[in-house]
Amino acid sequence: MTSFSKFRDDLGGDVSDQLASLQKEVAVLRKQVRKQSSQVYDDASETIADLIDSFLTNTKGARKELYSKARFVEATAKDNPVATAVVGFTIIGLLIALFSSRR
């Protein structure tokens, strides 16, 4: 009976040691995951910032042209209010006809 109790104590000690070892490994793994997650987040943030800068740089000319055209349309609409109203009513009428014909 004594040998069984000694075996049980040895087995219990081994399990405790293994459990403590596993807890240490889990702690190390958690640190590694946190570090890698932080690096991935930083890399993704930097990549997104670079993409936005690239997009803004590449579309600068198109945006200037679009703003220029918008100002031209605005000036034309202010200079010709009757024509602007006619065009607006025509577009509204076309949209109403388009949506009512789909039924």
PDB file of N, CA and C in Angstrom:
ATOM      1  N   MET A   1       0.826  -1.171   0.000  1.00  0.00           N
ATOM      2  CA  MET A   1       0.000   0.000   0.000  1.00  0.00           C
ATOM      3  C   MET A   1       0.877   1.242   0.000  1.00  0.00           C
ATOM      4  N   THR A   2       2.004   1.120   0.631  1.00  0.00           N
ATOM      5  CA  THR A   2       2.907   2.248   0.710  1.00  0.00           C
ATOM      6  C   THR A   2       3.450   2.587  -0.673  1.00  0.00           C
ATOM      7  N   SER A   3       3.728   1.587  -1.464  1.00  0.00           N
ATOM      8  CA  SER A   3       4.276   1.850  -2.792  1.00  0.00           C
ATOM      9  C   SER A   3       3.235   2.535  -3.685  1.00  0.00           C
ATOM     10  N   PHE A   4       1.964   2.165  -3.506  1.00  0.00           N
ATOM     11  CA  PHE A   4       0.903   2.805  -4.293  1.00  0.00           C
ATOM     12  C   PHE A   4       0.796   4.281  -3.936  1.00  0.00           C
ATOM     13  N   SER A   5       0.829   4.597  -2.652  1.00  0.00           N
ATOM     14  CA  SER A   5       0.724   5.987  -2.233  1.00  0.00           C
ATOM     15  C   SER A   5       1.943   6.779  -2.695  1.00  0.00           C
ATOM     16  N   LYS A   6       3.118   6.158  -2.669  1.00  0.00           N
ATOM     17  CA  LYS A   6       4.314   6.830  -3.155  1.00  0.00           C
ATOM     18  C   LYS A   6       4.207   7.078  -4.662  1.00  0.00           C
ATOM     19  N   PHE A   7       3.686   6.094  -5.402  1.00  0.00           N
ATOM     20  CA  PHE A   7       3.492   6.232  -6.842  1.00  0.00           C
ATOM     21  C   PHE A   7       2.510   7.365  -7.148  1.00  0.00           C
ATOM     22  N   ARG A   8       1.426   7.408  -6.342  1.00  0.00           N
ATOM     23  CA  ARG A   8       0.423   8.456  -6.520  1.00  0.00           C
ATOM     24  C   ARG A   8       1.031   9.830  -6.239  1.00  0.00           C
ATOM     25  N   ASP A   9       1.843   9.932  -5.224  1.00  0.00           N
ATOM     26  CA  ASP A   9       2.496  11.206  -4.902  1.00  0.00           C
ATOM     27  C   ASP A   9       3.463  11.625  -6.015  1.00  0.00           C
ATOM     28  N   ASP A  10       4.219  10.654  -6.522  1.00  0.00           N
ATOM     29  CA  ASP A  10       5.141  10.944  -7.626  1.00  0.00           C
ATOM     30  C   ASP A  10       4.366  11.386  -8.865  1.00  0.00           C
ATOM     31  N   LEU A  11       3.272  10.704  -9.144  1.00  0.00           N
ATOM     32  CA  LEU A  11       2.443  11.034 -10.297  1.00  0.00           C
ATOM     33  C   LEU A  11       1.827  12.422 -10.126  1.00  0.00           C
ATOM     34  N   GLY A  12       1.368  12.717  -8.917  1.00  0.00           N
ATOM     35  CA  GLY A  12       0.800  14.032  -8.634  1.00  0.00           C
ATOM     36  C   GLY A  12       1.836  15.125  -8.797  1.00  0.00           C
ATOM     37  N   GLY A  13       3.044  14.869  -8.365  1.00  0.00           N
ATOM     38  CA  GLY A  13       4.126  15.842  -8.522  1.00  0.00           C
ATOM     39  C   GLY A  13       4.449  16.061  -9.990  1.00  0.00           C
ATOM     40  N   ASP A  14       4.457  15.001 -10.772  1.00  0.00           N
ATOM     41  CA  ASP A  14       4.730  15.109 -12.202  1.00  0.00           C
ATOM     42  C   ASP A  14       3.649  15.934 -12.895  1.00  0.00           C
ATOM     43  N   VAL A  15       2.420  15.688 -12.539  1.00  0.00           N
ATOM     44  CA  VAL A  15       1.311  16.421 -13.145  1.00  0.00           C
ATOM     45  C   VAL A  15       1.394  17.905 -12.769  1.00  0.00           C
ATOM     46  N   SER A  16       1.723  18.163 -11.522  1.00  0.00           N
ATOM     47  CA  SER A  16       1.868  19.563 -11.091  1.00  0.00           C
ATOM     48  C   SER A  16       2.994  20.248 -11.846  1.00  0.00           C
ATOM     49  N   ASP A  17       4.107  19.527 -12.001  1.00  0.00           N
ATOM     50  CA  ASP A  17       5.232  20.088 -12.752  1.00  0.00           C
ATOM     51  C   ASP A  17       4.856  20.340 -14.215  1.00  0.00           C
ATOM     52  N   GLN A  18       4.145  19.391 -14.793  1.00  0.00           N
ATOM     53  CA  GLN A  18       3.723  19.541 -16.184  1.00  0.00           C
ATOM     54  C   GLN A  18       2.744  20.711 -16.331  1.00  0.00           C
ATOM     55  N   LEU A  19       1.851  20.837 -15.377  1.00  0.00           N
ATOM     56  CA  LEU A  19       0.883  21.926 -15.415  1.00  0.00           C
ATOM     57  C   LEU A  19       1.591  23.272 -15.303  1.00  0.00           C
ATOM     58  N   ALA A  20       2.537  23.376 -14.417  1.00  0.00           N
ATOM     59  CA  ALA A  20       3.301  24.620 -14.271  1.00  0.00           C
ATOM     60  C   ALA A  20       4.081  24.918 -15.546  1.00  0.00           C
ATOM     61  N   SER A  21       4.657  23.896 -16.157  1.00  0.00           N
ATOM     62  CA  SER A  21       5.390  24.074 -17.408  1.00  0.00           C
ATOM     63  C   SER A  21       4.455  24.545 -18.522  1.00  0.00           C
ATOM     64  N   LEU A  22       3.275  23.951 -18.591  1.00  0.00           N
ATOM     65  CA  LEU A  22       2.297  24.361 -19.598  1.00  0.00           C
ATOM     66  C   LEU A  22       1.843  25.802 -19.385  1.00  0.00           C
ATOM     67  N   GLN A  23       1.667  26.196 -18.132  1.00  0.00           N
ATOM     68  CA  GLN A  23       1.266  27.571 -17.845  1.00  0.00           C
ATOM     69  C   GLN A  23       2.342  28.552 -18.298  1.00  0.00           C
ATOM     70  N   LYS A  24       3.601  28.199 -18.097  1.00  0.00           N
ATOM     71  CA  LYS A  24       4.693  29.054 -18.553  1.00  0.00           C
ATOM     72  C   LYS A  24       4.707  29.151 -20.081  1.00  0.00           C
ATOM     73  N   GLU A  25       4.499  28.018 -20.739  1.00  0.00           N
ATOM     74  CA  GLU A  25       4.482  28.021 -22.205  1.00  0.00           C
ATOM     75  C   GLU A  25       3.326  28.860 -22.739  1.00  0.00           C
ATOM     76  N   VAL A  26       2.173  28.755 -22.098  1.00  0.00           N
ATOM     77  CA  VAL A  26       1.012  29.549 -22.510  1.00  0.00           C
ATOM     78  C   VAL A  26       1.310  31.039 -22.337  1.00  0.00           C
ATOM     79  N   ALA A  27       1.952  31.405 -21.255  1.00  0.00           N
ATOM     80  CA  ALA A  27       2.304  32.805 -21.027  1.00  0.00           C
ATOM     81  C   ALA A  27       3.251  33.307 -22.116  1.00  0.00           C
ATOM     82  N   VAL A  28       4.232  32.496 -22.479  1.00  0.00           N
ATOM     83  CA  VAL A  28       5.173  32.870 -23.537  1.00  0.00           C
ATOM     84  C   VAL A  28       4.436  33.009 -24.870  1.00  0.00           C
ATOM     85  N   LEU A  29       3.540  32.064 -25.157  1.00  0.00           N
ATOM     86  CA  LEU A  29       2.779  32.121 -26.405  1.00  0.00           C
ATOM     87  C   LEU A  29       1.890  33.367 -26.460  1.00  0.00           C
ATOM     88  N   ARG A  30       1.287  33.714 -25.333  1.00  0.00           N
ATOM     89  CA  ARG A  30       0.450  34.923 -25.290  1.00  0.00           C
ATOM     90  C   ARG A  30       1.280  36.165 -25.599  1.00  0.00           C
ATOM     91  N   LYS A  31       2.480  36.238 -25.040  1.00  0.00           N
ATOM     92  CA  LYS A  31       3.356  37.379 -25.307  1.00  0.00           C
ATOM     93  C   LYS A  31       3.706  37.447 -26.795  1.00  0.00           C
ATOM     94  N   GLN A  32       4.002  36.288 -27.386  1.00  0.00           N
ATOM     95  CA  GLN A  32       4.354  36.255 -28.802  1.00  0.00           C
ATOM     96  C   GLN A  32       3.171  36.684 -29.670  1.00  0.00           C
ATOM     97  N   VAL A  33       1.987  36.219 -29.328  1.00  0.00           N
ATOM     98  CA  VAL A  33       0.793  36.595 -30.088  1.00  0.00           C
ATOM     99  C   VAL A  33       0.539  38.087 -29.979  1.00  0.00           C
ATOM    100  N   ARG A  34       0.667  38.647 -28.774  1.00  0.00           N
ATOM    101  CA  ARG A  34       0.481  40.090 -28.598  1.00  0.00           C
ATOM    102  C   ARG A  34       1.482  40.871 -29.442  1.00  0.00           C
ATOM    103  N   LYS A  35       2.726  40.427 -29.420  1.00  0.00           N
ATOM    104  CA  LYS A  35       3.775  41.122 -30.169  1.00  0.00           C
ATOM    105  C   LYS A  35       3.499  41.046 -31.672  1.00  0.00           C
ATOM    106  N   GLN A  36       3.150  39.857 -32.158  1.00  0.00           N
ATOM    107  CA  GLN A  36       2.875  39.699 -33.579  1.00  0.00           C
ATOM    108  C   GLN A  36       1.617  40.468 -33.989  1.00  0.00           C
ATOM    109  N   SER A  37       0.598  40.473 -33.146  1.00  0.00           N
ATOM    110  CA  SER A  37      -0.624  41.214 -33.447  1.00  0.00           C
ATOM    111  C   SER A  37      -0.332  42.704 -33.550  1.00  0.00           C
ATOM    112  N   SER A  38       0.478  43.190 -32.652  1.00  0.00           N
ATOM    113  CA  SER A  38       0.857  44.595 -32.671  1.00  0.00           C
ATOM    114  C   SER A  38       1.619  44.924 -33.949  1.00  0.00           C
ATOM    115  N   GLN A  39       2.529  44.044 -34.349  1.00  0.00           N
ATOM    116  CA  GLN A  39       3.303  44.274 -35.566  1.00  0.00           C
ATOM    117  C   GLN A  39       2.404  44.243 -36.804  1.00  0.00           C
ATOM    118  N   VAL A  40       1.472  43.304 -36.838  1.00  0.00           N
ATOM    119  CA  VAL A  40       0.552  43.218 -37.976  1.00  0.00           C
ATOM    120  C   VAL A  40      -0.311  44.466 -38.048  1.00  0.00           C
ATOM    121  N   TYR A  41      -0.796  44.924 -36.904  1.00  0.00           N
ATOM    122  CA  TYR A  41      -1.615  46.139 -36.870  1.00  0.00           C
ATOM    123  C   TYR A  41      -0.814  47.343 -37.357  1.00  0.00           C
ATOM    124  N   ASP A  42       0.423  47.478 -36.882  1.00  0.00           N
ATOM    125  CA  ASP A  42       1.270  48.593 -37.303  1.00  0.00           C
ATOM    126  C   ASP A  42       1.546  48.537 -38.802  1.00  0.00           C
ATOM    127  N   ASP A  43       1.840  47.330 -39.310  1.00  0.00           N
ATOM    128  CA  ASP A  43       2.102  47.173 -40.740  1.00  0.00           C
ATOM    129  C   ASP A  43       0.866  47.516 -41.567  1.00  0.00           C
ATOM    130  N   ALA A  44      -0.295  47.042 -41.127  1.00  0.00           N
ATOM    131  CA  ALA A  44      -1.542  47.322 -41.852  1.00  0.00           C
ATOM    132  C   ALA A  44      -1.849  48.818 -41.836  1.00  0.00           C
ATOM    133  N   SER A  45      -1.652  49.456 -40.698  1.00  0.00           N
ATOM    134  CA  SER A  45      -1.892  50.895 -40.606  1.00  0.00           C
ATOM    135  C   SER A  45      -0.976  51.663 -41.549  1.00  0.00           C
ATOM    136  N   GLU A  46       0.274  51.269 -41.586  1.00  0.00           N
ATOM    137  CA  GLU A  46       1.234  51.939 -42.462  1.00  0.00           C
ATOM    138  C   GLU A  46       0.878  51.715 -43.935  1.00  0.00           C
ATOM    139  N   THR A  47       0.480  50.501 -44.282  1.00  0.00           N
ATOM    140  CA  THR A  47       0.103  50.188 -45.657  1.00  0.00           C
ATOM    141  C   THR A  47      -1.118  50.990 -46.078  1.00  0.00           C
ATOM    142  N   ILE A  48      -2.098  51.084 -45.208  1.00  0.00           N
ATOM    143  CA  ILE A  48      -3.312  51.848 -45.521  1.00  0.00           C
ATOM    144  C   ILE A  48      -2.978  53.330 -45.690  1.00  0.00           C
ATOM    145  N   ALA A  49      -2.147  53.861 -44.830  1.00  0.00           N
ATOM    146  CA  ALA A  49      -1.748  55.263 -44.953  1.00  0.00           C
ATOM    147  C   ALA A  49      -1.020  55.501 -46.278  1.00  0.00           C
ATOM    148  N   ASP A  50      -0.149  54.566 -46.663  1.00  0.00           N
ATOM    149  CA  ASP A  50       0.559  54.691 -47.945  1.00  0.00           C
ATOM    150  C   ASP A  50      -0.414  54.634 -49.119  1.00  0.00           C
ATOM    151  N   LEU A  51      -1.396  53.743 -49.045  1.00  0.00           N
ATOM    152  CA  LEU A  51      -2.385  53.635 -50.118  1.00  0.00           C
ATOM    153  C   LEU A  51      -3.208  54.919 -50.248  1.00  0.00           C
ATOM    154  N   ILE A  52      -3.595  55.485 -49.129  1.00  0.00           N
ATOM    155  CA  ILE A  52      -4.369  56.734 -49.162  1.00  0.00           C
ATOM    156  C   ILE A  52      -3.527  57.858 -49.754  1.00  0.00           C
ATOM    157  N   ASP A  53      -2.281  57.967 -49.325  1.00  0.00           N
ATOM    158  CA  ASP A  53      -1.399  59.003 -49.878  1.00  0.00           C
ATOM    159  C   ASP A  53      -1.222  58.820 -51.388  1.00  0.00           C
ATOM    160  N   SER A  54      -1.021  57.574 -51.806  1.00  0.00           N
ATOM    161  CA  SER A  54      -0.856  57.276 -53.224  1.00  0.00           C
ATOM    162  C   SER A  54      -2.114  57.630 -54.000  1.00  0.00           C
ATOM    163  N   PHE A  55      -3.266  57.277 -53.458  1.00  0.00           N
ATOM    164  CA  PHE A  55      -4.540  57.584 -54.118  1.00  0.00           C
ATOM    165  C   PHE A  55      -4.725  59.092 -54.268  1.00  0.00           C
ATOM    166  N   LEU A  56      -4.468  59.814 -53.186  1.00  0.00           N
ATOM    167  CA  LEU A  56      -4.629  61.266 -53.235  1.00  0.00           C
ATOM    168  C   LEU A  56      -3.652  61.907 -54.217  1.00  0.00           C
ATOM    169  N   THR A  57      -2.445  61.401 -54.271  1.00  0.00           N
ATOM    170  CA  THR A  57      -1.447  61.925 -55.205  1.00  0.00           C
ATOM    171  C   THR A  57      -1.841  61.628 -56.648  1.00  0.00           C
ATOM    172  N   ASN A  58      -2.283  60.394 -56.895  1.00  0.00           N
ATOM    173  CA  ASN A  58      -2.624  59.996 -58.260  1.00  0.00           C
ATOM    174  C   ASN A  58      -3.905  60.648 -58.766  1.00  0.00           C
ATOM    175  N   THR A  59      -4.803  61.020 -57.887  1.00  0.00           N
ATOM    176  CA  THR A  59      -6.074  61.608 -58.314  1.00  0.00           C
ATOM    177  C   THR A  59      -6.089  63.128 -58.191  1.00  0.00           C
ATOM    178  N   LYS A  60      -4.955  63.710 -57.875  1.00  0.00           N
ATOM    179  CA  LYS A  60      -4.902  65.165 -57.685  1.00  0.00           C
ATOM    180  C   LYS A  60      -5.331  65.905 -58.951  1.00  0.00           C
ATOM    181  N   GLY A  61      -4.813  65.508 -60.094  1.00  0.00           N
ATOM    182  CA  GLY A  61      -5.168  66.152 -61.352  1.00  0.00           C
ATOM    183  C   GLY A  61      -6.643  65.975 -61.678  1.00  0.00           C
ATOM    184  N   ALA A  62      -7.156  64.769 -61.476  1.00  0.00           N
ATOM    185  CA  ALA A  62      -8.566  64.507 -61.762  1.00  0.00           C
ATOM    186  C   ALA A  62      -9.468  65.312 -60.828  1.00  0.00           C
ATOM    187  N   ARG A  63      -9.064  65.432 -59.580  1.00  0.00           N
ATOM    188  CA  ARG A  63      -9.872  66.211 -58.636  1.00  0.00           C
ATOM    189  C   ARG A  63      -9.890  67.684 -59.022  1.00  0.00           C
ATOM    190  N   LYS A  64      -8.728  68.210 -59.444  1.00  0.00           N
ATOM    191  CA  LYS A  64      -8.671  69.611 -59.878  1.00  0.00           C
ATOM    192  C   LYS A  64      -9.583  69.821 -61.077  1.00  0.00           C
ATOM    193  N   GLU A  65      -9.536  68.906 -62.020  1.00  0.00           N
ATOM    194  CA  GLU A  65     -10.388  69.007 -63.215  1.00  0.00           C
ATOM    195  C   GLU A  65     -11.862  68.930 -62.834  1.00  0.00           C
ATOM    196  N   LEU A  66     -12.196  68.034 -61.937  1.00  0.00           N
ATOM    197  CA  LEU A  66     -13.590  67.886 -61.492  1.00  0.00           C
ATOM    198  C   LEU A  66     -14.079  69.155 -60.804  1.00  0.00           C
ATOM    199  N   TYR A  67     -13.252  69.727 -59.938  1.00  0.00           N
ATOM    200  CA  TYR A  67     -13.634  70.977 -59.266  1.00  0.00           C
ATOM    201  C   TYR A  67     -13.800  72.110 -60.277  1.00  0.00           C
ATOM    202  N   SER A  68     -12.918  72.138 -61.266  1.00  0.00           N
ATOM    203  CA  SER A  68     -12.997  73.168 -62.300  1.00  0.00           C
ATOM    204  C   SER A  68     -14.306  73.042 -63.086  1.00  0.00           C
ATOM    205  N   LYS A  69     -14.646  71.824 -63.473  1.00  0.00           N
ATOM    206  CA  LYS A  69     -15.902  71.581 -64.212  1.00  0.00           C
ATOM    207  C   LYS A  69     -17.115  71.918 -63.354  1.00  0.00           C
ATOM    208  N   ALA A  70     -17.050  71.594 -62.081  1.00  0.00           N
ATOM    209  CA  ALA A  70     -18.169  71.893 -61.180  1.00  0.00           C
ATOM    210  C   ALA A  70     -18.361  73.403 -61.058  1.00  0.00           C
ATOM    211  N   ARG A  71     -17.256  74.147 -60.964  1.00  0.00           N
ATOM    212  CA  ARG A  71     -17.366  75.607 -60.904  1.00  0.00           C
ATOM    213  C   ARG A  71     -17.931  76.171 -62.209  1.00  0.00           C
ATOM    214  N   PHE A  72     -17.543  75.583 -63.334  1.00  0.00           N
ATOM    215  CA  PHE A  72     -18.064  76.020 -64.627  1.00  0.00           C
ATOM    216  C   PHE A  72     -19.568  75.780 -64.701  1.00  0.00           C
ATOM    217  N   VAL A  73     -20.017  74.602 -64.283  1.00  0.00           N
ATOM    218  CA  VAL A  73     -21.447  74.283 -64.293  1.00  0.00           C
ATOM    219  C   VAL A  73     -22.201  75.227 -63.361  1.00  0.00           C
ATOM    220  N   GLU A  74     -21.634  75.485 -62.201  1.00  0.00           N
ATOM    221  CA  GLU A  74     -22.269  76.400 -61.248  1.00  0.00           C
ATOM    222  C   GLU A  74     -22.407  77.803 -61.839  1.00  0.00           C
ATOM    223  N   ALA A  75     -21.350  78.280 -62.463  1.00  0.00           N
ATOM    224  CA  ALA A  75     -21.392  79.613 -63.067  1.00  0.00           C
ATOM    225  C   ALA A  75     -22.406  79.673 -64.203  1.00  0.00           C
ATOM    226  N   THR A  76     -22.455  78.611 -65.010  1.00  0.00           N
ATOM    227  CA  THR A  76     -23.417  78.555 -66.111  1.00  0.00           C
ATOM    228  C   THR A  76     -24.845  78.538 -65.574  1.00  0.00           C
ATOM    229  N   ALA A  77     -25.078  77.789 -64.518  1.00  0.00           N
ATOM    230  CA  ALA A  77     -26.417  77.725 -63.925  1.00  0.00           C
ATOM    231  C   ALA A  77     -26.826  79.081 -63.357  1.00  0.00           C
ATOM    232  N   LYS A  78     -25.887  79.800 -62.763  1.00  0.00           N
ATOM    233  CA  LYS A  78     -26.203  81.134 -62.225  1.00  0.00           C
ATOM    234  C   LYS A  78     -26.479  82.137 -63.345  1.00  0.00           C
ATOM    235  N   ASP A  79     -25.743  82.000 -64.460  1.00  0.00           N
ATOM    236  CA  ASP A  79     -25.921  82.921 -65.574  1.00  0.00           C
ATOM    237  C   ASP A  79     -27.206  82.648 -66.357  1.00  0.00           C
ATOM    238  N   ASN A  80     -27.683  81.418 -66.340  1.00  0.00           N
ATOM    239  CA  ASN A  80     -28.864  81.024 -67.120  1.00  0.00           C
ATOM    240  C   ASN A  80     -29.877  80.302 -66.229  1.00  0.00           C
ATOM    241  N   PRO A  81     -30.546  80.989 -65.330  1.00  0.00           N
ATOM    242  CA  PRO A  81     -31.453  80.318 -64.399  1.00  0.00           C
ATOM    243  C   PRO A  81     -32.655  79.667 -65.088  1.00  0.00           C
ATOM    244  N   VAL A  82     -33.170  80.258 -66.158  1.00  0.00           N
ATOM    245  CA  VAL A  82     -34.328  79.677 -66.850  1.00  0.00           C
ATOM    246  C   VAL A  82     -33.923  78.360 -67.509  1.00  0.00           C
ATOM    247  N   ALA A  83     -32.820  78.354 -68.194  1.00  0.00           N
ATOM    248  CA  ALA A  83     -32.348  77.123 -68.841  1.00  0.00           C
ATOM    249  C   ALA A  83     -32.062  76.048 -67.790  1.00  0.00           C
ATOM    250  N   THR A  84     -31.505  76.456 -66.660  1.00  0.00           N
ATOM    251  CA  THR A  84     -31.224  75.506 -65.579  1.00  0.00           C
ATOM    252  C   THR A  84     -32.517  74.883 -65.057  1.00  0.00           C
ATOM    253  N   ALA A  85     -33.560  75.693 -64.891  1.00  0.00           N
ATOM    254  CA  ALA A  85     -34.850  75.188 -64.418  1.00  0.00           C
ATOM    255  C   ALA A  85     -35.449  74.228 -65.431  1.00  0.00           C
ATOM    256  N   VAL A  86     -35.363  74.563 -66.719  1.00  0.00           N
ATOM    257  CA  VAL A  86     -35.910  73.688 -67.768  1.00  0.00           C
ATOM    258  C   VAL A  86     -35.180  72.350 -67.776  1.00  0.00           C
ATOM    259  N   VAL A  87     -33.857  72.392 -67.705  1.00  0.00           N
ATOM    260  CA  VAL A  87     -33.071  71.150 -67.682  1.00  0.00           C
ATOM    261  C   VAL A  87     -33.412  70.335 -66.434  1.00  0.00           C
ATOM    262  N   GLY A  88     -33.543  71.004 -65.314  1.00  0.00           N
ATOM    263  CA  GLY A  88     -33.881  70.296 -64.066  1.00  0.00           C
ATOM    264  C   GLY A  88     -35.232  69.620 -64.148  1.00  0.00           C
ATOM    265  N   PHE A  89     -36.242  70.344 -64.642  1.00  0.00           N
ATOM    266  CA  PHE A  89     -37.580  69.749 -64.774  1.00  0.00           C
ATOM    267  C   PHE A  89     -37.583  68.613 -65.789  1.00  0.00           C
ATOM    268  N   THR A  90     -36.789  68.745 -66.841  1.00  0.00           N
ATOM    269  CA  THR A  90     -36.696  67.683 -67.839  1.00  0.00           C
ATOM    270  C   THR A  90     -36.104  66.422 -67.220  1.00  0.00           C
ATOM    271  N   ILE A  91     -35.061  66.580 -66.462  1.00  0.00           N
ATOM    272  CA  ILE A  91     -34.435  65.409 -65.809  1.00  0.00           C
ATOM    273  C   ILE A  91     -35.399  64.773 -64.821  1.00  0.00           C
ATOM    274  N   ILE A  92     -36.100  65.590 -64.050  1.00  0.00           N
ATOM    275  CA  ILE A  92     -37.084  65.050 -63.089  1.00  0.00           C
ATOM    276  C   ILE A  92     -38.178  64.299 -63.832  1.00  0.00           C
ATOM    277  N   GLY A  93     -38.665  64.875 -64.950  1.00  0.00           N
ATOM    278  CA  GLY A  93     -39.695  64.200 -65.745  1.00  0.00           C
ATOM    279  C   GLY A  93     -39.215  62.884 -66.309  1.00  0.00           C
ATOM    280  N   LEU A  94     -37.976  62.846 -66.795  1.00  0.00           N
ATOM    281  CA  LEU A  94     -37.411  61.596 -67.319  1.00  0.00           C
ATOM    282  C   LEU A  94     -37.289  60.535 -66.223  1.00  0.00           C
ATOM    283  N   LEU A  95     -36.881  60.949 -65.040  1.00  0.00           N
ATOM    284  CA  LEU A  95     -36.762  59.998 -63.929  1.00  0.00           C
ATOM    285  C   LEU A  95     -38.133  59.453 -63.529  1.00  0.00           C
ATOM    286  N   ILE A  96     -39.141  60.325 -63.495  1.00  0.00           N
ATOM    287  CA  ILE A  96     -40.497  59.873 -63.153  1.00  0.00           C
ATOM    288  C   ILE A  96     -40.992  58.888 -64.204  1.00  0.00           C
ATOM    289  N   ALA A  97     -40.759  59.201 -65.479  1.00  0.00           N
ATOM    290  CA  ALA A  97     -41.182  58.297 -66.558  1.00  0.00           C
ATOM    291  C   ALA A  97     -40.432  56.969 -66.468  1.00  0.00           C
ATOM    292  N   LEU A  98     -39.171  57.012 -66.153  1.00  0.00           N
ATOM    293  CA  LEU A  98     -38.363  55.790 -66.052  1.00  0.00           C
ATOM    294  C   LEU A  98     -38.866  54.899 -64.927  1.00  0.00           C
ATOM    295  N   PHE A  99     -39.108  55.485 -63.763  1.00  0.00           N
ATOM    296  CA  PHE A  99     -39.553  54.692 -62.626  1.00  0.00           C
ATOM    297  C   PHE A  99     -40.984  54.217 -62.769  1.00  0.00           C
ATOM    298  N   SER A 100     -41.839  55.002 -63.429  1.00  0.00           N
ATOM    299  CA  SER A 100     -43.240  54.566 -63.579  1.00  0.00           C
ATOM    300  C   SER A 100     -43.373  53.503 -64.652  1.00  0.00           C
ATOM    301  N   SER A 101     -42.453  53.452 -65.606  1.00  0.00           N
ATOM    302  CA  SER A 101     -42.529  52.445 -66.662  1.00  0.00           C
ATOM    303  C   SER A 101     -42.053  51.076 -66.179  1.00  0.00           C
ATOM    304  N   ARG A 102     -41.356  51.015 -65.100  1.00  0.00           N
ATOM    305  CA  ARG A 102     -40.838  49.724 -64.574  1.00  0.00           C
ATOM    306  C   ARG A 102     -41.919  48.905 -63.888  1.00  0.00           C
ATOM    307  N   ARG A 103     -43.019  49.495 -63.590  1.00  0.00           N
ATOM    308  CA  ARG A 103     -44.099  48.759 -62.900  1.00  0.00           C
ATOM    309  C   ARG A 103     -44.774  47.896 -63.828  1.00  0.00           C
TER     310      ARG A 103
END
